[in-house]
């Protein structure tokens, strides 16, 4: 009763050999068993990554040195995400925020609002979707990477297996990724029956099982990062539900749905090809002339993500709440095409993204800057009712001056939301 299917456990005991019953005419069989005398459940993700005092001081020193230019510091971390892919600034930022996620809330009655964010990448072939999934799965210590075509509902949730006279449960991908990340590639190829099993896991963060006389509830507190191709050519004049052929309940559960359209931009193709061929200079690496040295090592980035998830529990400020509420109200009033996205879950998603950005920025308060970035990322999914105009997420490069770029972005967002009086107080 102490551990459920899918939990990480440490078992202490004595290893012994056990002979199976000897049957005439068959080879004798011996099994290695462990006679356990104690078991401890390791559900916390941070316990799998050792964060030393030296690393903590290094992170504090990093942000202390960039107190005047915080967005520049943030972009150095974002550039370390999947460095083998050129540009795609918004995608890298969005994936990082999904990996960090927000703060889960639960009240006295036991009602729990999830903190884990989910993201769906919809894009043409060759837009580095699978690269991001693989890199994200490597970054998170407890992660499962699966493909849509070969996944059944039992493989994603839980399956009942007969072991001798008794039945036992074996955890599927979503349960194994508890407190971690579940990456699903080719999400559009999952059969309709299988998609419905993901609904409970994505919102309630648990999976109810009633199989072979076993009735129980397993935890699936994981972020879902999915990638898929649109059905045929992506039509910008149609809704997301039509282009992806996904149901409204499923689409509304994704905090971010980023669309990557390959528009055959000649200048962009030249940049990408020179990047791939290794003939680029430092300017094109993403962060100015010293872009190469600014990229963090993989282990350092992994430790940073684990540290900020446990060290910070950001709380919202009045200015950030006003921006998020105002944006949510605007979308509810004007959006007709994206009805699948503009539910109350949109506001929860905005809060989660703002909290994740505050954690990424190494602080315990959700400031105006975090709310503005959450709105900008959400804008890239709102193709039809965008207040900033269409944002081409595929052809976004890292800005030359991150803080100046952010200041312009903030004034534009606040102007469109009729909240220009809030500007200037973000830092």
PDB file of C-alpha atoms in Angstrom, residues 101-397:
ATOM      1  CA  UNK A 101       5.737  24.817 -15.098  1.00  0.00           C
ATOM      2  CA  UNK A 102       3.720  26.768 -12.544  1.00  0.00           C
ATOM      3  CA  UNK A 103       2.685  26.156  -8.950  1.00  0.00           C
ATOM      4  CA  UNK A 104      -0.005  23.573  -8.156  1.00  0.00           C
ATOM      5  CA  UNK A 105      -2.742  24.801  -5.819  1.00  0.00           C
ATOM      6  CA  UNK A 106      -4.911  22.681  -3.554  1.00  0.00           C
ATOM      7  CA  UNK A 107      -7.503  23.886  -1.044  1.00  0.00           C
ATOM      8  CA  UNK A 108      -8.742  22.325   2.207  1.00  0.00           C
ATOM      9  CA  UNK A 109     -11.500  20.390   0.470  1.00  0.00           C
ATOM     10  CA  UNK A 110      -8.891  18.488  -1.557  1.00  0.00           C
ATOM     11  CA  UNK A 111      -9.585  20.229  -4.873  1.00  0.00           C
ATOM     12  CA  UNK A 112      -6.315  20.455  -6.817  1.00  0.00           C
ATOM     13  CA  UNK A 113      -5.517  22.822  -9.684  1.00  0.00           C
ATOM     14  CA  UNK A 114      -2.589  21.484 -11.660  1.00  0.00           C
ATOM     15  CA  UNK A 115       0.668  23.397 -11.955  1.00  0.00           C
ATOM     16  CA  UNK A 116       2.038  21.329 -14.837  1.00  0.00           C
ATOM     17  CA  UNK A 117       1.774  22.969 -18.253  1.00  0.00           C
ATOM     18  CA  UNK A 118       1.056  21.088 -21.508  1.00  0.00           C
ATOM     19  CA  UNK A 119       2.165  22.107 -24.985  1.00  0.00           C
ATOM     20  CA  UNK A 120       1.332  20.996 -28.522  1.00  0.00           C
ATOM     21  CA  UNK A 121       3.594  21.734 -31.505  1.00  0.00           C
ATOM     22  CA  UNK A 122       1.729  21.718 -34.819  1.00  0.00           C
ATOM     23  CA  UNK A 123       3.986  22.174 -37.817  1.00  0.00           C
ATOM     24  CA  UNK A 124       5.050  21.277 -41.300  1.00  0.00           C
ATOM     25  CA  UNK A 125       7.628  18.484 -41.740  1.00  0.00           C
ATOM     26  CA  UNK A 126      11.226  19.520 -41.100  1.00  0.00           C
ATOM     27  CA  UNK A 127      10.503  22.221 -38.502  1.00  0.00           C
ATOM     28  CA  UNK A 128      12.548  20.569 -35.678  1.00  0.00           C
ATOM     29  CA  UNK A 129       9.538  19.375 -33.637  1.00  0.00           C
ATOM     30  CA  UNK A 130      11.021  15.974 -32.771  1.00  0.00           C
ATOM     31  CA  UNK A 131      14.377  17.588 -31.919  1.00  0.00           C
ATOM     32  CA  UNK A 132      12.711  19.609 -29.168  1.00  0.00           C
ATOM     33  CA  UNK A 133      10.910  16.552 -27.817  1.00  0.00           C
ATOM     34  CA  UNK A 134      14.112  14.506 -27.638  1.00  0.00           C
ATOM     35  CA  UNK A 135      16.091  17.324 -26.004  1.00  0.00           C
ATOM     36  CA  UNK A 136      13.333  18.024 -23.468  1.00  0.00           C
ATOM     37  CA  UNK A 137      13.145  14.316 -22.591  1.00  0.00           C
ATOM     38  CA  UNK A 138      16.898  14.323 -21.924  1.00  0.00           C
ATOM     39  CA  UNK A 139      16.687  17.469 -19.756  1.00  0.00           C
ATOM     40  CA  UNK A 140      14.048  16.091 -17.388  1.00  0.00           C
ATOM     41  CA  UNK A 141      15.349  13.184 -15.263  1.00  0.00           C
ATOM     42  CA  UNK A 142      11.989  11.402 -15.201  1.00  0.00           C
ATOM     43  CA  UNK A 143      10.643  11.414 -18.734  1.00  0.00           C
ATOM     44  CA  UNK A 144       9.039   9.054 -21.235  1.00  0.00           C
ATOM     45  CA  UNK A 145       9.244   9.494 -25.006  1.00  0.00           C
ATOM     46  CA  UNK A 146       6.643   7.682 -27.096  1.00  0.00           C
ATOM     47  CA  UNK A 147       5.246   7.811 -30.627  1.00  0.00           C
ATOM     48  CA  UNK A 148       1.573   8.128 -31.505  1.00  0.00           C
ATOM     49  CA  UNK A 149       1.378   5.314 -34.058  1.00  0.00           C
ATOM     50  CA  UNK A 150       2.615   2.572 -31.731  1.00  0.00           C
ATOM     51  CA  UNK A 151       0.745   3.753 -28.633  1.00  0.00           C
ATOM     52  CA  UNK A 152      -2.416   2.084 -27.361  1.00  0.00           C
ATOM     53  CA  UNK A 153      -4.621   3.329 -24.525  1.00  0.00           C
ATOM     54  CA  UNK A 154      -3.136   0.650 -22.256  1.00  0.00           C
ATOM     55  CA  UNK A 155       0.383   1.667 -23.234  1.00  0.00           C
ATOM     56  CA  UNK A 156      -0.316   5.307 -22.356  1.00  0.00           C
ATOM     57  CA  UNK A 157      -2.249   4.718 -19.128  1.00  0.00           C
ATOM     58  CA  UNK A 158      -2.063   1.346 -17.393  1.00  0.00           C
ATOM     59  CA  UNK A 159      -2.378  -2.278 -18.412  1.00  0.00           C
ATOM     60  CA  UNK A 160      -3.465  -5.376 -16.480  1.00  0.00           C
ATOM     61  CA  UNK A 161      -1.116  -8.365 -16.813  1.00  0.00           C
ATOM     62  CA  UNK A 162      -1.755 -11.900 -15.585  1.00  0.00           C
ATOM     63  CA  UNK A 163       1.142 -13.162 -13.500  1.00  0.00           C
ATOM     64  CA  UNK A 164       0.400 -16.739 -12.524  1.00  0.00           C
ATOM     65  CA  UNK A 165      -3.040 -16.998 -10.886  1.00  0.00           C
ATOM     66  CA  UNK A 166      -3.154 -13.271 -10.028  1.00  0.00           C
ATOM     67  CA  UNK A 167      -3.560 -10.091 -12.057  1.00  0.00           C
ATOM     68  CA  UNK A 168      -1.256  -7.150 -11.612  1.00  0.00           C
ATOM     69  CA  UNK A 169      -1.071  -3.613 -13.033  1.00  0.00           C
ATOM     70  CA  UNK A 170       1.788  -2.365 -15.179  1.00  0.00           C
ATOM     71  CA  UNK A 171       2.232   1.386 -15.524  1.00  0.00           C
ATOM     72  CA  UNK A 172       2.019   3.031 -18.951  1.00  0.00           C
ATOM     73  CA  UNK A 173       3.810   6.115 -20.279  1.00  0.00           C
ATOM     74  CA  UNK A 174       1.748   8.784 -18.461  1.00  0.00           C
ATOM     75  CA  UNK A 175       2.023   7.010 -15.089  1.00  0.00           C
ATOM     76  CA  UNK A 176       5.763   6.338 -15.480  1.00  0.00           C
ATOM     77  CA  UNK A 177       6.282  10.047 -16.181  1.00  0.00           C
ATOM     78  CA  UNK A 178       4.659  11.081 -12.863  1.00  0.00           C
ATOM     79  CA  UNK A 179       6.283  14.362 -11.659  1.00  0.00           C
ATOM     80  CA  UNK A 180       8.201  14.469 -14.926  1.00  0.00           C
ATOM     81  CA  UNK A 181       7.547  14.857 -18.640  1.00  0.00           C
ATOM     82  CA  UNK A 182       5.697  12.722 -21.182  1.00  0.00           C
ATOM     83  CA  UNK A 183       6.656  13.444 -24.814  1.00  0.00           C
ATOM     84  CA  UNK A 184       4.285  12.131 -27.499  1.00  0.00           C
ATOM     85  CA  UNK A 185       5.474  12.423 -31.092  1.00  0.00           C
ATOM     86  CA  UNK A 186       3.118  12.026 -34.075  1.00  0.00           C
ATOM     87  CA  UNK A 187       0.240  12.959 -31.770  1.00  0.00           C
ATOM     88  CA  UNK A 188      -2.208  13.196 -34.695  1.00  0.00           C
ATOM     89  CA  UNK A 189      -1.825   9.487 -35.459  1.00  0.00           C
ATOM     90  CA  UNK A 190      -3.181   8.330 -32.098  1.00  0.00           C
ATOM     91  CA  UNK A 191      -6.559   6.635 -32.535  1.00  0.00           C
ATOM     92  CA  UNK A 192      -9.654   8.450 -31.270  1.00  0.00           C
ATOM     93  CA  UNK A 193     -10.266   5.953 -28.450  1.00  0.00           C
ATOM     94  CA  UNK A 194      -6.719   6.468 -27.165  1.00  0.00           C
ATOM     95  CA  UNK A 195      -7.045  10.266 -27.202  1.00  0.00           C
ATOM     96  CA  UNK A 196     -10.004  10.113 -24.827  1.00  0.00           C
ATOM     97  CA  UNK A 197      -7.908   8.252 -22.235  1.00  0.00           C
ATOM     98  CA  UNK A 198      -5.437  11.159 -22.119  1.00  0.00           C
ATOM     99  CA  UNK A 199      -8.146  13.676 -21.134  1.00  0.00           C
ATOM    100  CA  UNK A 200      -8.340  12.675 -17.460  1.00  0.00           C
ATOM    101  CA  UNK A 201      -4.569  12.439 -17.095  1.00  0.00           C
ATOM    102  CA  UNK A 202      -4.024  15.933 -18.541  1.00  0.00           C
ATOM    103  CA  UNK A 203      -6.485  17.844 -16.359  1.00  0.00           C
ATOM    104  CA  UNK A 204      -7.080  15.801 -13.191  1.00  0.00           C
ATOM    105  CA  UNK A 205      -3.470  14.542 -13.179  1.00  0.00           C
ATOM    106  CA  UNK A 206      -4.604  11.026 -12.274  1.00  0.00           C
ATOM    107  CA  UNK A 207      -5.749   7.853 -14.021  1.00  0.00           C
ATOM    108  CA  UNK A 208      -8.699   5.803 -12.742  1.00  0.00           C
ATOM    109  CA  UNK A 209      -8.433   2.079 -13.400  1.00  0.00           C
ATOM    110  CA  UNK A 210     -11.081  -0.633 -13.308  1.00  0.00           C
ATOM    111  CA  UNK A 211      -9.492  -3.694 -14.907  1.00  0.00           C
ATOM    112  CA  UNK A 212      -9.582  -7.400 -14.090  1.00  0.00           C
ATOM    113  CA  UNK A 213     -11.247  -6.813 -10.725  1.00  0.00           C
ATOM    114  CA  UNK A 214      -8.709  -4.152  -9.711  1.00  0.00           C
ATOM    115  CA  UNK A 215     -10.157  -0.678  -9.036  1.00  0.00           C
ATOM    116  CA  UNK A 216      -7.670   2.049  -8.150  1.00  0.00           C
ATOM    117  CA  UNK A 217      -6.413   5.543  -8.945  1.00  0.00           C
ATOM    118  CA  UNK A 218      -2.855   6.218 -10.103  1.00  0.00           C
ATOM    119  CA  UNK A 219      -1.041   9.551 -10.165  1.00  0.00           C
ATOM    120  CA  UNK A 220      -0.043  11.046 -13.527  1.00  0.00           C
ATOM    121  CA  UNK A 221       1.252  14.477 -12.479  1.00  0.00           C
ATOM    122  CA  UNK A 222       3.248  15.064 -15.615  1.00  0.00           C
ATOM    123  CA  UNK A 223       3.585  17.715 -18.294  1.00  0.00           C
ATOM    124  CA  UNK A 224       2.620  16.563 -21.781  1.00  0.00           C
ATOM    125  CA  UNK A 225       4.717  17.799 -24.703  1.00  0.00           C
ATOM    126  CA  UNK A 226       3.180  16.637 -27.979  1.00  0.00           C
ATOM    127  CA  UNK A 227       4.069  17.202 -31.649  1.00  0.00           C
ATOM    128  CA  UNK A 228       2.052  16.559 -34.790  1.00  0.00           C
ATOM    129  CA  UNK A 229       1.685  17.523 -38.450  1.00  0.00           C
ATOM    130  CA  UNK A 230      -1.451  19.394 -39.545  1.00  0.00           C
ATOM    131  CA  UNK A 231      -4.047  17.502 -41.572  1.00  0.00           C
ATOM    132  CA  UNK A 232      -2.952  18.424 -45.092  1.00  0.00           C
ATOM    133  CA  UNK A 233      -1.843  22.007 -45.758  1.00  0.00           C
ATOM    134  CA  UNK A 234      -2.377  24.321 -42.790  1.00  0.00           C
ATOM    135  CA  UNK A 235      -5.190  26.779 -43.521  1.00  0.00           C
ATOM    136  CA  UNK A 236      -4.751  29.999 -41.526  1.00  0.00           C
ATOM    137  CA  UNK A 237      -8.384  30.945 -42.144  1.00  0.00           C
ATOM    138  CA  UNK A 238      -9.706  27.806 -40.424  1.00  0.00           C
ATOM    139  CA  UNK A 239      -9.751  27.056 -36.710  1.00  0.00           C
ATOM    140  CA  UNK A 240      -7.148  24.957 -34.890  1.00  0.00           C
ATOM    141  CA  UNK A 241      -9.677  22.167 -34.359  1.00  0.00           C
ATOM    142  CA  UNK A 242     -10.170  21.850 -38.155  1.00  0.00           C
ATOM    143  CA  UNK A 243      -6.447  21.975 -38.986  1.00  0.00           C
ATOM    144  CA  UNK A 244      -5.400  19.488 -36.319  1.00  0.00           C
ATOM    145  CA  UNK A 245      -8.549  17.274 -36.344  1.00  0.00           C
ATOM    146  CA  UNK A 246      -8.402  17.250 -32.519  1.00  0.00           C
ATOM    147  CA  UNK A 247     -11.503  17.565 -30.351  1.00  0.00           C
ATOM    148  CA  UNK A 248     -12.315  20.741 -28.406  1.00  0.00           C
ATOM    149  CA  UNK A 249     -11.884  19.137 -24.928  1.00  0.00           C
ATOM    150  CA  UNK A 250      -8.400  17.935 -25.869  1.00  0.00           C
ATOM    151  CA  UNK A 251      -7.284  21.233 -27.429  1.00  0.00           C
ATOM    152  CA  UNK A 252      -8.457  23.284 -24.446  1.00  0.00           C
ATOM    153  CA  UNK A 253      -6.231  21.208 -22.146  1.00  0.00           C
ATOM    154  CA  UNK A 254      -3.042  22.344 -23.897  1.00  0.00           C
ATOM    155  CA  UNK A 255      -1.704  25.563 -22.368  1.00  0.00           C
ATOM    156  CA  UNK A 256       0.149  26.413 -25.572  1.00  0.00           C
ATOM    157  CA  UNK A 257      -0.484  25.299 -29.144  1.00  0.00           C
ATOM    158  CA  UNK A 258       2.348  26.648 -31.290  1.00  0.00           C
ATOM    159  CA  UNK A 259       2.011  26.522 -35.070  1.00  0.00           C
ATOM    160  CA  UNK A 260       5.179  26.229 -37.201  1.00  0.00           C
ATOM    161  CA  UNK A 261       4.512  27.085 -40.835  1.00  0.00           C
ATOM    162  CA  UNK A 262       7.262  26.625 -43.420  1.00  0.00           C
ATOM    163  CA  UNK A 263       6.714  29.679 -45.643  1.00  0.00           C
ATOM    164  CA  UNK A 264       9.852  29.290 -47.859  1.00  0.00           C
ATOM    165  CA  UNK A 265      11.580  32.497 -46.755  1.00  0.00           C
ATOM    166  CA  UNK A 266      14.734  32.905 -48.874  1.00  0.00           C
ATOM    167  CA  UNK A 267      16.702  34.908 -46.302  1.00  0.00           C
ATOM    168  CA  UNK A 268      15.778  32.498 -43.495  1.00  0.00           C
ATOM    169  CA  UNK A 269      16.779  29.490 -45.616  1.00  0.00           C
ATOM    170  CA  UNK A 270      20.185  31.086 -46.254  1.00  0.00           C
ATOM    171  CA  UNK A 271      20.746  31.638 -42.509  1.00  0.00           C
ATOM    172  CA  UNK A 272      19.720  28.095 -41.593  1.00  0.00           C
ATOM    173  CA  UNK A 273      21.810  26.448 -44.310  1.00  0.00           C
ATOM    174  CA  UNK A 274      24.934  28.423 -43.331  1.00  0.00           C
ATOM    175  CA  UNK A 275      24.277  27.500 -39.664  1.00  0.00           C
ATOM    176  CA  UNK A 276      23.992  23.802 -40.527  1.00  0.00           C
ATOM    177  CA  UNK A 277      27.083  23.839 -42.708  1.00  0.00           C
ATOM    178  CA  UNK A 278      29.102  25.413 -39.917  1.00  0.00           C
ATOM    179  CA  UNK A 279      30.126  28.437 -41.956  1.00  0.00           C
ATOM    180  CA  UNK A 280      28.374  30.986 -39.735  1.00  0.00           C
ATOM    181  CA  UNK A 281      30.129  33.718 -37.763  1.00  0.00           C
ATOM    182  CA  UNK A 282      29.416  34.507 -34.112  1.00  0.00           C
ATOM    183  CA  UNK A 283      26.691  37.020 -34.930  1.00  0.00           C
ATOM    184  CA  UNK A 284      24.318  34.344 -36.209  1.00  0.00           C
ATOM    185  CA  UNK A 285      24.663  32.023 -33.244  1.00  0.00           C
ATOM    186  CA  UNK A 286      21.843  33.766 -31.460  1.00  0.00           C
ATOM    187  CA  UNK A 287      23.275  36.169 -28.900  1.00  0.00           C
ATOM    188  CA  UNK A 288      25.561  38.642 -30.594  1.00  0.00           C
ATOM    189  CA  UNK A 289      29.282  38.267 -31.193  1.00  0.00           C
ATOM    190  CA  UNK A 290      29.969  36.210 -28.058  1.00  0.00           C
ATOM    191  CA  UNK A 291      26.981  33.915 -28.601  1.00  0.00           C
ATOM    192  CA  UNK A 292      29.107  30.756 -28.593  1.00  0.00           C
ATOM    193  CA  UNK A 293      30.477  31.314 -25.060  1.00  0.00           C
ATOM    194  CA  UNK A 294      27.078  32.262 -23.651  1.00  0.00           C
ATOM    195  CA  UNK A 295      25.528  28.843 -24.169  1.00  0.00           C
ATOM    196  CA  UNK A 296      25.256  26.897 -20.907  1.00  0.00           C
ATOM    197  CA  UNK A 297      26.440  23.303 -20.610  1.00  0.00           C
ATOM    198  CA  UNK A 298      23.754  20.613 -20.599  1.00  0.00           C
ATOM    199  CA  UNK A 299      24.376  19.542 -16.963  1.00  0.00           C
ATOM    200  CA  UNK A 300      24.252  23.133 -15.746  1.00  0.00           C
ATOM    201  CA  UNK A 301      20.950  23.816 -17.529  1.00  0.00           C
ATOM    202  CA  UNK A 302      19.472  20.574 -16.170  1.00  0.00           C
ATOM    203  CA  UNK A 303      20.505  21.484 -12.604  1.00  0.00           C
ATOM    204  CA  UNK A 304      19.142  25.039 -13.022  1.00  0.00           C
ATOM    205  CA  UNK A 305      15.691  23.787 -14.113  1.00  0.00           C
ATOM    206  CA  UNK A 306      15.528  21.328 -11.189  1.00  0.00           C
ATOM    207  CA  UNK A 307      16.646  24.046  -8.753  1.00  0.00           C
ATOM    208  CA  UNK A 308      14.145  26.760  -9.771  1.00  0.00           C
ATOM    209  CA  UNK A 309      11.258  24.241  -9.699  1.00  0.00           C
ATOM    210  CA  UNK A 310      11.874  23.480  -6.022  1.00  0.00           C
ATOM    211  CA  UNK A 311      13.311  26.786  -4.742  1.00  0.00           C
ATOM    212  CA  UNK A 312      10.636  29.220  -5.966  1.00  0.00           C
ATOM    213  CA  UNK A 313       6.854  29.292  -5.436  1.00  0.00           C
ATOM    214  CA  UNK A 314       5.943  32.578  -7.207  1.00  0.00           C
ATOM    215  CA  UNK A 315       2.891  34.604  -6.157  1.00  0.00           C
ATOM    216  CA  UNK A 316       1.086  37.031  -8.444  1.00  0.00           C
ATOM    217  CA  UNK A 317       1.188  40.822  -8.033  1.00  0.00           C
ATOM    218  CA  UNK A 318      -1.755  43.187  -8.709  1.00  0.00           C
ATOM    219  CA  UNK A 319      -0.225  44.539 -11.963  1.00  0.00           C
ATOM    220  CA  UNK A 320       0.329  41.052 -13.428  1.00  0.00           C
ATOM    221  CA  UNK A 321      -3.187  39.946 -12.403  1.00  0.00           C
ATOM    222  CA  UNK A 322      -4.720  42.978 -14.156  1.00  0.00           C
ATOM    223  CA  UNK A 323      -2.892  42.246 -17.434  1.00  0.00           C
ATOM    224  CA  UNK A 324      -3.789  38.539 -17.459  1.00  0.00           C
ATOM    225  CA  UNK A 325      -7.453  39.175 -16.557  1.00  0.00           C
ATOM    226  CA  UNK A 326      -7.811  41.929 -19.159  1.00  0.00           C
ATOM    227  CA  UNK A 327      -6.304  39.747 -21.897  1.00  0.00           C
ATOM    228  CA  UNK A 328      -8.575  36.826 -20.959  1.00  0.00           C
ATOM    229  CA  UNK A 329     -11.676  39.065 -21.103  1.00  0.00           C
ATOM    230  CA  UNK A 330     -10.639  40.427 -24.519  1.00  0.00           C
ATOM    231  CA  UNK A 331     -10.206  36.938 -25.960  1.00  0.00           C
ATOM    232  CA  UNK A 332     -13.560  35.802 -24.590  1.00  0.00           C
ATOM    233  CA  UNK A 333     -15.296  38.713 -26.293  1.00  0.00           C
ATOM    234  CA  UNK A 334     -13.688  38.634 -29.709  1.00  0.00           C
ATOM    235  CA  UNK A 335     -12.589  35.107 -30.532  1.00  0.00           C
ATOM    236  CA  UNK A 336     -14.943  33.124 -32.725  1.00  0.00           C
ATOM    237  CA  UNK A 337     -12.553  30.789 -34.543  1.00  0.00           C
ATOM    238  CA  UNK A 338     -10.641  29.603 -31.486  1.00  0.00           C
ATOM    239  CA  UNK A 339     -13.606  28.626 -29.324  1.00  0.00           C
ATOM    240  CA  UNK A 340     -11.665  25.508 -28.314  1.00  0.00           C
ATOM    241  CA  UNK A 341      -8.993  27.685 -26.702  1.00  0.00           C
ATOM    242  CA  UNK A 342     -10.940  30.486 -25.015  1.00  0.00           C
ATOM    243  CA  UNK A 343     -12.332  28.587 -22.032  1.00  0.00           C
ATOM    244  CA  UNK A 344     -11.613  29.335 -18.360  1.00  0.00           C
ATOM    245  CA  UNK A 345      -8.554  27.108 -18.842  1.00  0.00           C
ATOM    246  CA  UNK A 346      -7.020  29.955 -20.879  1.00  0.00           C
ATOM    247  CA  UNK A 347      -6.765  32.104 -17.736  1.00  0.00           C
ATOM    248  CA  UNK A 348      -5.271  29.207 -15.752  1.00  0.00           C
ATOM    249  CA  UNK A 349      -2.764  28.643 -18.561  1.00  0.00           C
ATOM    250  CA  UNK A 350      -1.748  32.311 -18.512  1.00  0.00           C
ATOM    251  CA  UNK A 351      -1.161  32.174 -14.753  1.00  0.00           C
ATOM    252  CA  UNK A 352       0.938  28.985 -15.094  1.00  0.00           C
ATOM    253  CA  UNK A 353       3.093  30.491 -17.867  1.00  0.00           C
ATOM    254  CA  UNK A 354       3.618  33.720 -15.891  1.00  0.00           C
ATOM    255  CA  UNK A 355       4.644  31.709 -12.806  1.00  0.00           C
ATOM    256  CA  UNK A 356       7.028  29.586 -14.879  1.00  0.00           C
ATOM    257  CA  UNK A 357       8.622  32.742 -16.342  1.00  0.00           C
ATOM    258  CA  UNK A 358       9.056  34.179 -12.840  1.00  0.00           C
ATOM    259  CA  UNK A 359      10.850  30.964 -11.830  1.00  0.00           C
ATOM    260  CA  UNK A 360      13.023  31.149 -14.944  1.00  0.00           C
ATOM    261  CA  UNK A 361      13.891  34.744 -13.966  1.00  0.00           C
ATOM    262  CA  UNK A 362      14.948  33.495 -10.503  1.00  0.00           C
ATOM    263  CA  UNK A 363      12.352  35.247  -8.354  1.00  0.00           C
ATOM    264  CA  UNK A 364       9.389  34.588  -6.083  1.00  0.00           C
ATOM    265  CA  UNK A 365       7.018  37.236  -7.448  1.00  0.00           C
ATOM    266  CA  UNK A 366       5.132  37.296 -10.761  1.00  0.00           C
ATOM    267  CA  UNK A 367       5.866  40.791 -12.080  1.00  0.00           C
ATOM    268  CA  UNK A 368       4.375  42.693 -15.010  1.00  0.00           C
ATOM    269  CA  UNK A 369       7.177  41.392 -17.269  1.00  0.00           C
ATOM    270  CA  UNK A 370       6.148  37.769 -16.633  1.00  0.00           C
ATOM    271  CA  UNK A 371       2.509  38.545 -17.460  1.00  0.00           C
ATOM    272  CA  UNK A 372       3.508  40.315 -20.703  1.00  0.00           C
ATOM    273  CA  UNK A 373       5.657  37.347 -21.841  1.00  0.00           C
ATOM    274  CA  UNK A 374       2.783  34.946 -21.036  1.00  0.00           C
ATOM    275  CA  UNK A 375       0.449  37.090 -23.176  1.00  0.00           C
ATOM    276  CA  UNK A 376       2.968  37.237 -26.063  1.00  0.00           C
ATOM    277  CA  UNK A 377       3.400  33.442 -26.057  1.00  0.00           C
ATOM    278  CA  UNK A 378      -0.351  32.935 -25.927  1.00  0.00           C
ATOM    279  CA  UNK A 379      -0.686  35.383 -28.825  1.00  0.00           C
ATOM    280  CA  UNK A 380       1.328  33.104 -31.088  1.00  0.00           C
ATOM    281  CA  UNK A 381      -1.375  30.446 -30.633  1.00  0.00           C
ATOM    282  CA  UNK A 382      -4.263  32.870 -31.239  1.00  0.00           C
ATOM    283  CA  UNK A 383      -3.861  33.136 -34.994  1.00  0.00           C
ATOM    284  CA  UNK A 384      -7.368  34.460 -35.600  1.00  0.00           C
ATOM    285  CA  UNK A 385      -7.903  36.898 -32.732  1.00  0.00           C
ATOM    286  CA  UNK A 386      -4.392  38.123 -32.164  1.00  0.00           C
ATOM    287  CA  UNK A 387      -4.045  41.593 -30.637  1.00  0.00           C
ATOM    288  CA  UNK A 388      -0.413  41.822 -31.768  1.00  0.00           C
ATOM    289  CA  UNK A 389      -0.961  40.657 -35.356  1.00  0.00           C
ATOM    290  CA  UNK A 390       0.264  37.321 -36.694  1.00  0.00           C
ATOM    291  CA  UNK A 391       3.498  36.127 -35.022  1.00  0.00           C
ATOM    292  CA  UNK A 392       5.567  33.778 -37.196  1.00  0.00           C
ATOM    293  CA  UNK A 393       7.012  31.494 -34.504  1.00  0.00           C
ATOM    294  CA  UNK A 394       9.184  29.528 -36.927  1.00  0.00           C
ATOM    295  CA  UNK A 395      11.142  32.521 -38.239  1.00  0.00           C
ATOM    296  CA  UNK A 396      11.963  34.138 -34.869  1.00  0.00           C
ATOM    297  CA  UNK A 397      15.627  34.766 -34.043  1.00  0.00           C
TER     298      UNK A 397
END
